[in-house]
PDB file of C-alpha atoms in Angstrom:
ATOM      1  CA  MET A 103      -7.920 -29.952 -24.240  1.00  0.00           C
ATOM      2  CA  GLU A 104      -4.166 -29.505 -24.771  1.00  0.00           C
ATOM      3  CA  GLY A 105      -4.816 -25.845 -25.560  1.00  0.00           C
ATOM      4  CA  PHE A 106      -6.688 -25.456 -22.286  1.00  0.00           C
ATOM      5  CA  PHE A 107      -3.802 -26.815 -20.244  1.00  0.00           C
ATOM      6  CA  LEU A 108      -1.316 -24.668 -22.149  1.00  0.00           C
ATOM      7  CA  ARG A 109      -3.300 -21.514 -21.426  1.00  0.00           C
ATOM      8  CA  ALA A 110      -3.665 -22.511 -17.779  1.00  0.00           C
ATOM      9  CA  ALA A 111       0.078 -23.098 -17.507  1.00  0.00           C
ATOM     10  CA  LEU A 112       0.843 -19.741 -19.097  1.00  0.00           C
ATOM     11  CA  ASN A 113      -1.523 -17.971 -16.723  1.00  0.00           C
ATOM     12  CA  TRP A 114       0.066 -19.807 -13.782  1.00  0.00           C
ATOM     13  CA  CYS A 115       3.528 -18.595 -14.819  1.00  0.00           C
ATOM     14  CA  TRP A 116       2.311 -15.058 -15.485  1.00  0.00           C
ATOM     15  CA  LEU A 117       0.978 -14.830 -11.964  1.00  0.00           C
ATOM     16  CA  ASN A 118       4.395 -15.870 -10.589  1.00  0.00           C
ATOM     17  CA  VAL A 119       2.724 -18.426  -8.357  1.00  0.00           C
ATOM     18  CA  THR A 120       4.976 -20.148  -5.808  1.00  0.00           C
ATOM     19  CA  LEU A 121       3.853 -22.985  -3.561  1.00  0.00           C
ATOM     20  CA  ALA A 122       4.423 -22.307   0.113  1.00  0.00           C
ATOM     21  CA  PRO A 123       6.865 -24.740   1.766  1.00  0.00           C
ATOM     22  CA  MET A 124       5.472 -26.994   4.447  1.00  0.00           C
ATOM     23  CA  ASN A 125       5.231 -25.349   7.871  1.00  0.00           C
ATOM     24  CA  SER A 126       5.691 -21.840   6.450  1.00  0.00           C
ATOM     25  CA  PRO A 127       5.092 -19.106   9.039  1.00  0.00           C
ATOM     26  CA  VAL A 128       1.598 -17.663   9.010  1.00  0.00           C
ATOM     27  CA  LEU A 129       1.264 -14.369   7.129  1.00  0.00           C
ATOM     28  CA  ILE A 130      -0.847 -11.890   9.072  1.00  0.00           C
ATOM     29  CA  ALA A 131      -2.015  -9.273   6.592  1.00  0.00           C
ATOM     30  CA  CYS A 132      -2.600  -6.215   8.746  1.00  0.00           C
ATOM     31  CA  ALA A 133      -4.437  -3.232   7.241  1.00  0.00           C
ATOM     32  CA  HIS A 134      -5.564   0.039   8.786  1.00  0.00           C
ATOM     33  CA  GLY A 135      -9.286  -0.594   8.487  1.00  0.00           C
ATOM     34  CA  THR A 136     -12.131   1.443   6.977  1.00  0.00           C
ATOM     35  CA  ARG A 137     -15.902   1.737   7.232  1.00  0.00           C
ATOM     36  CA  ASN A 138     -16.133   2.097   3.452  1.00  0.00           C
ATOM     37  CA  ALA A 139     -17.507  -1.131   1.953  1.00  0.00           C
ATOM     38  CA  GLU A 140     -15.633  -0.675  -1.330  1.00  0.00           C
ATOM     39  CA  GLY A 141     -12.407  -0.073   0.560  1.00  0.00           C
ATOM     40  CA  GLN A 142     -12.970  -3.169   2.705  1.00  0.00           C
ATOM     41  CA  ALA A 143     -13.514  -5.288  -0.412  1.00  0.00           C
ATOM     42  CA  ALA A 144     -10.343  -3.914  -2.027  1.00  0.00           C
ATOM     43  CA  ILE A 145      -8.204  -4.835   0.994  1.00  0.00           C
ATOM     44  CA  ARG A 146      -9.699  -8.319   1.218  1.00  0.00           C
ATOM     45  CA  GLN A 147      -8.928  -8.789  -2.470  1.00  0.00           C
ATOM     46  CA  VAL A 148      -5.249  -8.111  -1.711  1.00  0.00           C
ATOM     47  CA  MET A 149      -5.377 -10.888   0.867  1.00  0.00           C
ATOM     48  CA  ALA A 150      -7.026 -13.205  -1.665  1.00  0.00           C
ATOM     49  CA  ASP A 151      -4.348 -12.286  -4.218  1.00  0.00           C
ATOM     50  CA  ILE A 152      -1.629 -13.172  -1.696  1.00  0.00           C
ATOM     51  CA  GLU A 153      -3.196 -16.603  -1.191  1.00  0.00           C
ATOM     52  CA  ALA A 154      -3.489 -17.102  -4.961  1.00  0.00           C
ATOM     53  CA  LEU A 155       0.156 -16.198  -5.520  1.00  0.00           C
ATOM     54  CA  ARG A 156       1.370 -18.473  -2.699  1.00  0.00           C
ATOM     55  CA  PRO A 157      -0.882 -21.564  -2.553  1.00  0.00           C
ATOM     56  CA  GLY A 158      -0.670 -23.311   0.795  1.00  0.00           C
ATOM     57  CA  LEU A 159       0.328 -20.205   2.723  1.00  0.00           C
ATOM     58  CA  ARG A 160      -1.974 -19.478   5.640  1.00  0.00           C
ATOM     59  CA  VAL A 161      -3.062 -15.829   5.485  1.00  0.00           C
ATOM     60  CA  LEU A 162      -4.874 -14.210   8.406  1.00  0.00           C
ATOM     61  CA  GLU A 163      -6.780 -10.933   8.284  1.00  0.00           C
ATOM     62  CA  ALA A 164      -6.116  -8.219  10.890  1.00  0.00           C
ATOM     63  CA  TYR A 165      -6.527  -4.462  11.421  1.00  0.00           C
ATOM     64  CA  VAL A 166      -5.025  -1.753  13.604  1.00  0.00           C
ATOM     65  CA  ASP A 167      -8.104   0.505  13.638  1.00  0.00           C
ATOM     66  CA  VAL A 168     -11.833   0.696  12.817  1.00  0.00           C
ATOM     67  CA  GLN A 169     -12.328  -2.941  11.747  1.00  0.00           C
ATOM     68  CA  GLU A 170     -12.220  -6.335  13.394  1.00  0.00           C
ATOM     69  CA  PRO A 171     -10.370  -8.560  14.015  1.00  0.00           C
ATOM     70  CA  GLU A 172      -7.811  -6.394  15.774  1.00  0.00           C
ATOM     71  CA  LEU A 173      -4.187  -7.360  15.273  1.00  0.00           C
ATOM     72  CA  SER A 174      -3.603  -7.965  18.985  1.00  0.00           C
ATOM     73  CA  GLY A 175      -6.496 -10.423  19.106  1.00  0.00           C
ATOM     74  CA  VAL A 176      -5.268 -12.289  16.031  1.00  0.00           C
ATOM     75  CA  VAL A 177      -1.798 -12.658  17.545  1.00  0.00           C
ATOM     76  CA  GLU A 178      -3.223 -13.782  20.878  1.00  0.00           C
ATOM     77  CA  GLY A 179      -5.316 -16.376  19.041  1.00  0.00           C
ATOM     78  CA  LEU A 180      -2.270 -18.080  17.563  1.00  0.00           C
ATOM     79  CA  PRO A 181      -1.257 -21.248  19.408  1.00  0.00           C
ATOM     80  CA  ALA A 182       1.901 -20.716  21.463  1.00  0.00           C
ATOM     81  CA  GLY A 183       5.020 -21.238  19.377  1.00  0.00           C
ATOM     82  CA  THR A 184       3.295 -20.637  16.032  1.00  0.00           C
ATOM     83  CA  ALA A 185       5.658 -18.689  13.791  1.00  0.00           C
ATOM     84  CA  ALA A 186       4.065 -15.744  12.018  1.00  0.00           C
ATOM     85  CA  VAL A 187       5.009 -12.638  10.059  1.00  0.00           C
ATOM     86  CA  VAL A 188       2.888  -9.505  10.333  1.00  0.00           C
ATOM     87  CA  VAL A 189       2.889  -7.826   6.927  1.00  0.00           C
ATOM     88  CA  PRO A 190       1.470  -4.309   7.258  1.00  0.00           C
ATOM     89  CA  LEU A 191      -0.792  -3.432   4.336  1.00  0.00           C
ATOM     90  CA  LEU A 192       0.220   0.150   5.021  1.00  0.00           C
ATOM     91  CA  LEU A 193       2.205   2.519   2.845  1.00  0.00           C
ATOM     92  CA  SER A 194       4.505   4.285   5.299  1.00  0.00           C
ATOM     93  CA  THR A 195       6.292   3.920   8.613  1.00  0.00           C
ATOM     94  CA  GLY A 196       4.126   5.813  11.071  1.00  0.00           C
ATOM     95  CA  PHE A 197       2.428   5.393  14.442  1.00  0.00           C
ATOM     96  CA  HIS A 198       0.781   2.089  13.544  1.00  0.00           C
ATOM     97  CA  ILE A 199       4.081   0.582  12.406  1.00  0.00           C
ATOM     98  CA  LYS A 200       6.179   1.910  15.268  1.00  0.00           C
ATOM     99  CA  VAL A 201       3.663   1.607  18.128  1.00  0.00           C
ATOM    100  CA  ASP A 202       0.577  -0.485  17.408  1.00  0.00           C
ATOM    101  CA  VAL A 203       2.255  -3.411  15.659  1.00  0.00           C
ATOM    102  CA  PRO A 204       5.134  -3.812  18.176  1.00  0.00           C
ATOM    103  CA  LYS A 205       2.623  -3.600  21.026  1.00  0.00           C
ATOM    104  CA  ALA A 206       0.466  -6.330  19.475  1.00  0.00           C
ATOM    105  CA  ILE A 207       3.356  -8.781  19.065  1.00  0.00           C
ATOM    106  CA  LYS A 208       5.151  -7.994  22.329  1.00  0.00           C
ATOM    107  CA  GLY A 209       5.860 -11.167  24.265  1.00  0.00           C
ATOM    108  CA  ARG A 210       5.576 -13.352  21.152  1.00  0.00           C
ATOM    109  CA  PRO A 211       9.147 -13.649  19.822  1.00  0.00           C
ATOM    110  CA  GLU A 212       7.983 -16.136  17.185  1.00  0.00           C
ATOM    111  CA  VAL A 213       5.857 -13.366  15.607  1.00  0.00           C
ATOM    112  CA  ILE A 214       7.886 -10.831  13.617  1.00  0.00           C
ATOM    113  CA  ALA A 215       6.814  -7.695  11.777  1.00  0.00           C
ATOM    114  CA  ALA A 216       7.797  -6.939   8.183  1.00  0.00           C
ATOM    115  CA  ARG A 217       8.224  -3.444   6.772  1.00  0.00           C
ATOM    116  CA  PRO A 218       5.289  -1.627   5.149  1.00  0.00           C
ATOM    117  CA  LEU A 219       4.492  -1.731   1.434  1.00  0.00           C
ATOM    118  CA  GLY A 220       6.014   1.636   0.642  1.00  0.00           C
ATOM    119  CA  PRO A 221       8.055   3.317  -0.512  1.00  0.00           C
ATOM    120  CA  ASP A 222       8.532   1.189  -3.614  1.00  0.00           C
ATOM    121  CA  ALA A 223       9.336   1.886  -7.267  1.00  0.00           C
ATOM    122  CA  ARG A 224       6.401  -0.291  -8.365  1.00  0.00           C
ATOM    123  CA  LEU A 225       4.020   1.903  -6.417  1.00  0.00           C
ATOM    124  CA  ALA A 226       5.469   4.912  -8.234  1.00  0.00           C
ATOM    125  CA  GLU A 227       4.763   3.198 -11.545  1.00  0.00           C
ATOM    126  CA  LEU A 228       1.192   2.490 -10.452  1.00  0.00           C
ATOM    127  CA  LEU A 229       0.688   6.099  -9.335  1.00  0.00           C
ATOM    128  CA  ALA A 230       2.053   7.356 -12.651  1.00  0.00           C
ATOM    129  CA  THR A 231      -0.275   5.021 -14.557  1.00  0.00           C
ATOM    130  CA  HIS A 232      -3.305   6.393 -12.675  1.00  0.00           C
ATOM    131  CA  LEU A 233      -2.216   9.980 -13.298  1.00  0.00           C
ATOM    132  CA  ARG A 234      -1.797   9.400 -17.020  1.00  0.00           C
ATOM    133  CA  ALA A 235      -5.162   7.658 -17.158  1.00  0.00           C
ATOM    134  CA  ALA A 236      -6.675  10.762 -15.532  1.00  0.00           C
ATOM    135  CA  GLY A 237      -5.262  12.934 -18.328  1.00  0.00           C
ATOM    136  CA  LEU A 238      -2.003  14.289 -16.892  1.00  0.00           C
ATOM    137  CA  ASN A 239      -0.106  16.616 -19.251  1.00  0.00           C
ATOM    138  CA  GLU A 240       3.521  17.704 -18.996  1.00  0.00           C
ATOM    139  CA  ASP A 241       2.642  21.224 -17.829  1.00  0.00           C
ATOM    140  CA  ASP A 242       0.430  20.000 -14.963  1.00  0.00           C
ATOM    141  CA  GLY A 243       1.586  19.827 -11.356  1.00  0.00           C
ATOM    142  CA  VAL A 244       1.300  16.710  -9.197  1.00  0.00           C
ATOM    143  CA  LEU A 245       0.650  16.622  -5.460  1.00  0.00           C
ATOM    144  CA  LEU A 246       1.219  13.220  -3.871  1.00  0.00           C
ATOM    145  CA  ALA A 247      -1.423  12.992  -1.144  1.00  0.00           C
ATOM    146  CA  ALA A 248      -0.437  10.636   1.684  1.00  0.00           C
ATOM    147  CA  ALA A 249      -2.339   9.829   4.869  1.00  0.00           C
ATOM    148  CA  GLY A 250       0.191  11.493   7.192  1.00  0.00           C
ATOM    149  CA  SER A 251       1.705  10.610  10.550  1.00  0.00           C
ATOM    150  CA  SER A 252       1.984  12.284  13.941  1.00  0.00           C
ATOM    151  CA  LEU A 253       5.553  11.015  14.393  1.00  0.00           C
ATOM    152  CA  PRO A 254       8.390  13.493  13.740  1.00  0.00           C
ATOM    153  CA  ASP A 255       9.957  11.254  11.077  1.00  0.00           C
ATOM    154  CA  GLY A 256       6.661   9.947   9.751  1.00  0.00           C
ATOM    155  CA  SER A 257       6.939  11.860   6.464  1.00  0.00           C
ATOM    156  CA  VAL A 258      10.234  10.306   5.365  1.00  0.00           C
ATOM    157  CA  ASP A 259       8.662   7.383   3.497  1.00  0.00           C
ATOM    158  CA  SER A 260       6.115   9.593   1.733  1.00  0.00           C
ATOM    159  CA  GLU A 261       8.845  11.993   0.642  1.00  0.00           C
ATOM    160  CA  GLU A 262      10.823   9.071  -0.771  1.00  0.00           C
ATOM    161  CA  GLN A 263       7.739   7.840  -2.622  1.00  0.00           C
ATOM    162  CA  SER A 264       7.310  11.346  -4.014  1.00  0.00           C
ATOM    163  CA  ARG A 265      10.908  11.276  -5.240  1.00  0.00           C
ATOM    164  CA  LEU A 266      10.357   7.912  -6.943  1.00  0.00           C
ATOM    165  CA  LEU A 267       7.252   9.257  -8.664  1.00  0.00           C
ATOM    166  CA  ALA A 268       9.110  12.386  -9.788  1.00  0.00           C
ATOM    167  CA  GLU A 269      11.704  10.179 -11.503  1.00  0.00           C
ATOM    168  CA  LEU A 270       8.963   8.868 -13.806  1.00  0.00           C
ATOM    169  CA  LEU A 271       7.323  12.183 -14.687  1.00  0.00           C
ATOM    170  CA  PRO A 272       8.432  15.479 -16.258  1.00  0.00           C
ATOM    171  CA  ASN A 273       6.012  17.323 -13.956  1.00  0.00           C
ATOM    172  CA  LYS A 274       6.595  19.217 -10.732  1.00  0.00           C
ATOM    173  CA  VAL A 275       5.862  16.700  -7.963  1.00  0.00           C
ATOM    174  CA  ARG A 276       5.239  17.762  -4.375  1.00  0.00           C
ATOM    175  CA  VAL A 277       3.847  15.934  -1.322  1.00  0.00           C
ATOM    176  CA  ALA A 278       1.119  16.770   1.218  1.00  0.00           C
ATOM    177  CA  TYR A 279      -0.865  14.971   3.897  1.00  0.00           C
ATOM    178  CA  GLY A 280      -4.455  14.171   4.778  1.00  0.00           C
ATOM    179  CA  ALA A 281      -3.899  14.431   8.533  1.00  0.00           C
ATOM    180  CA  SER A 282      -1.322  14.786  11.319  1.00  0.00           C
ATOM    181  CA  ALA A 283       1.425  16.326   9.159  1.00  0.00           C
ATOM    182  CA  GLN A 284       2.195  19.446   7.153  1.00  0.00           C
ATOM    183  CA  PRO A 285       1.458  20.674   4.603  1.00  0.00           C
ATOM    184  CA  THR A 286      -2.172  19.629   4.446  1.00  0.00           C
ATOM    185  CA  VAL A 287      -3.547  18.613   1.071  1.00  0.00           C
ATOM    186  CA  PRO A 288      -5.563  21.863   0.615  1.00  0.00           C
ATOM    187  CA  ASP A 289      -2.474  23.910   1.500  1.00  0.00           C
ATOM    188  CA  GLY A 290      -0.354  21.776  -0.810  1.00  0.00           C
ATOM    189  CA  VAL A 291      -2.801  22.288  -3.677  1.00  0.00           C
ATOM    190  CA  ALA A 292      -2.784  26.061  -3.169  1.00  0.00           C
ATOM    191  CA  SER A 293       1.000  26.172  -2.906  1.00  0.00           C
ATOM    192  CA  LEU A 294       1.534  24.083  -6.031  1.00  0.00           C
ATOM    193  CA  ARG A 295      -0.977  26.137  -8.003  1.00  0.00           C
ATOM    194  CA  ALA A 296       0.846  29.324  -6.985  1.00  0.00           C
ATOM    195  CA  GLU A 297       4.157  27.716  -7.961  1.00  0.00           C
ATOM    196  CA  LEU A 298       2.833  26.830 -11.416  1.00  0.00           C
ATOM    197  CA  THR A 299       1.470  30.338 -11.905  1.00  0.00           C
ATOM    198  CA  ALA A 300       4.700  32.008 -10.744  1.00  0.00           C
ATOM    199  CA  SER A 301       6.671  30.021 -13.319  1.00  0.00           C
ATOM    200  CA  GLY A 302       4.365  31.209 -16.081  1.00  0.00           C
ATOM    201  CA  GLY A 303       2.596  27.886 -16.439  1.00  0.00           C
ATOM    202  CA  THR A 304      -1.076  27.338 -17.146  1.00  0.00           C
ATOM    203  CA  GLY A 305      -1.200  23.686 -16.113  1.00  0.00           C
ATOM    204  CA  ARG A 306      -3.654  22.066 -13.747  1.00  0.00           C
ATOM    205  CA  VAL A 307      -3.073  20.638 -10.275  1.00  0.00           C
ATOM    206  CA  PHE A 308      -3.479  16.856 -10.015  1.00  0.00           C
ATOM    207  CA  VAL A 309      -3.754  15.136  -6.659  1.00  0.00           C
ATOM    208  CA  SER A 310      -2.187  11.686  -6.783  1.00  0.00           C
ATOM    209  CA  SER A 311      -4.014   9.553  -4.237  1.00  0.00           C
ATOM    210  CA  TYR A 312      -1.288   7.724  -2.316  1.00  0.00           C
ATOM    211  CA  LEU A 313      -3.874   5.617  -0.519  1.00  0.00           C
ATOM    212  CA  LEU A 314      -4.698   1.965  -0.891  1.00  0.00           C
ATOM    213  CA  ALA A 315      -8.423   2.295  -1.452  1.00  0.00           C
ATOM    214  CA  THR A 316     -11.467   4.509  -1.334  1.00  0.00           C
ATOM    215  CA  GLY A 317     -12.597   5.632   2.086  1.00  0.00           C
ATOM    216  CA  TYR A 318     -12.683   8.714   4.283  1.00  0.00           C
ATOM    217  CA  PHE A 319      -9.257  10.095   3.389  1.00  0.00           C
ATOM    218  CA  HIS A 320      -9.703   9.550  -0.348  1.00  0.00           C
ATOM    219  CA  ASP A 321     -13.119  11.227  -0.228  1.00  0.00           C
ATOM    220  CA  GLN A 322     -11.549  14.294   1.402  1.00  0.00           C
ATOM    221  CA  LEU A 323      -9.148  14.745  -1.518  1.00  0.00           C
ATOM    222  CA  ALA A 324     -12.021  15.877  -3.750  1.00  0.00           C
ATOM    223  CA  LYS A 325     -12.568  18.841  -1.398  1.00  0.00           C
ATOM    224  CA  ALA A 326      -8.958  20.082  -1.497  1.00  0.00           C
ATOM    225  CA  GLY A 327      -9.322  22.365  -4.526  1.00  0.00           C
ATOM    226  CA  ALA A 328      -7.376  20.355  -7.091  1.00  0.00           C
ATOM    227  CA  ASP A 329      -8.474  20.112 -10.706  1.00  0.00           C
ATOM    228  CA  ILE A 330      -8.306  16.316 -10.792  1.00  0.00           C
ATOM    229  CA  VAL A 331      -7.848  13.547  -8.230  1.00  0.00           C
ATOM    230  CA  SER A 332      -6.452  10.252  -9.507  1.00  0.00           C
ATOM    231  CA  ALA A 333      -7.616   6.828  -8.353  1.00  0.00           C
ATOM    232  CA  PRO A 334      -6.143   5.121  -5.280  1.00  0.00           C
ATOM    233  CA  LEU A 335      -3.668   2.264  -5.708  1.00  0.00           C
ATOM    234  CA  LEU A 336      -6.157  -0.600  -5.565  1.00  0.00           C
ATOM    235  CA  PRO A 337      -7.245  -2.731  -7.299  1.00  0.00           C
ATOM    236  CA  SER A 338      -3.859  -4.088  -8.390  1.00  0.00           C
ATOM    237  CA  LYS A 339      -2.046  -7.386  -7.842  1.00  0.00           C
ATOM    238  CA  VAL A 340       1.161  -5.385  -7.418  1.00  0.00           C
ATOM    239  CA  LEU A 341       0.280  -4.830  -3.764  1.00  0.00           C
ATOM    240  CA  ALA A 342       0.044  -8.586  -3.129  1.00  0.00           C
ATOM    241  CA  GLU A 343       3.386  -9.120  -4.864  1.00  0.00           C
ATOM    242  CA  ILE A 344       5.049  -6.502  -2.667  1.00  0.00           C
ATOM    243  CA  ALA A 345       3.413  -7.954   0.460  1.00  0.00           C
ATOM    244  CA  LEU A 346       4.877 -11.379  -0.316  1.00  0.00           C
ATOM    245  CA  GLU A 347       8.298  -9.836  -0.883  1.00  0.00           C
ATOM    246  CA  ARG A 348       8.104  -8.192   2.539  1.00  0.00           C
ATOM    247  CA  TYR A 349       7.153 -11.581   4.036  1.00  0.00           C
ATOM    248  CA  ASP A 350       9.995 -13.367   2.235  1.00  0.00           C
ATOM    249  CA  ALA A 351      12.514 -10.709   3.306  1.00  0.00           C
ATOM    250  CA  VAL A 352      11.772 -11.531   6.956  1.00  0.00           C
ATOM    251  CA  LEU A 353      12.269 -15.245   6.333  1.00  0.00           C
ATOM    252  CA  GLU A 354      15.564 -14.601   4.533  1.00  0.00           C
ATOM    253  CA  ARG A 355      16.753 -12.468   7.427  1.00  0.00           C
ATOM    254  CA  LEU A 356      16.005 -15.307   9.857  1.00  0.00           C
ATOM    255  CA  SER A 357      17.537 -18.084   7.770  1.00  0.00           C
TER     256      SER A 357
END
């Protein structure tokens, strides 16, 4: 029995579990939304991981597109005066972060938005792990494939994430987008392949899926002409850890 409690205690510490203080602001975990059942399950697991890492913290589910409940409805459903932090389960600052989220919380000063999950060095480590698991060699090229944004500065975060990934790898690392930004992933694959050939290399082109989970955008990566597409970021508890850090950063800023 003592051994059981020791193992439980060690697991508790390993998970870095922290009890939520009384009357902690609600954490609204806001994802993009997908029709892909596997992708939906992966996002809900992040929310469950957040609750497991912070027992007592109230976590609400919300989406900016495709799925219900919509973020605006979740915010409207909060009793007046209820403090909350919207934590975007999104990887970059784009239209949803700059337009949809502010619109949903407008008129509710007690509801504040945190920054998105990326860019982050831990995401770079996770991307590198997936690439190595897929068989990446030093002479291969890597194309970081992000969702993309229609905003003029929407690529800044993805470019920074690409830089963080490049710091971990000896490979050429470039970035491309699934939609709304240039270059597109197919164009990025072709350009990187030409770059490898021009330098006398014989390496393959790997697409690094800078997406949270499987779904429409991840499925399109297989059609872009790369040799190998690595797995998306989830499942991983790292995303829940980052989400809680974004939540805590808002509270620290207000204290």
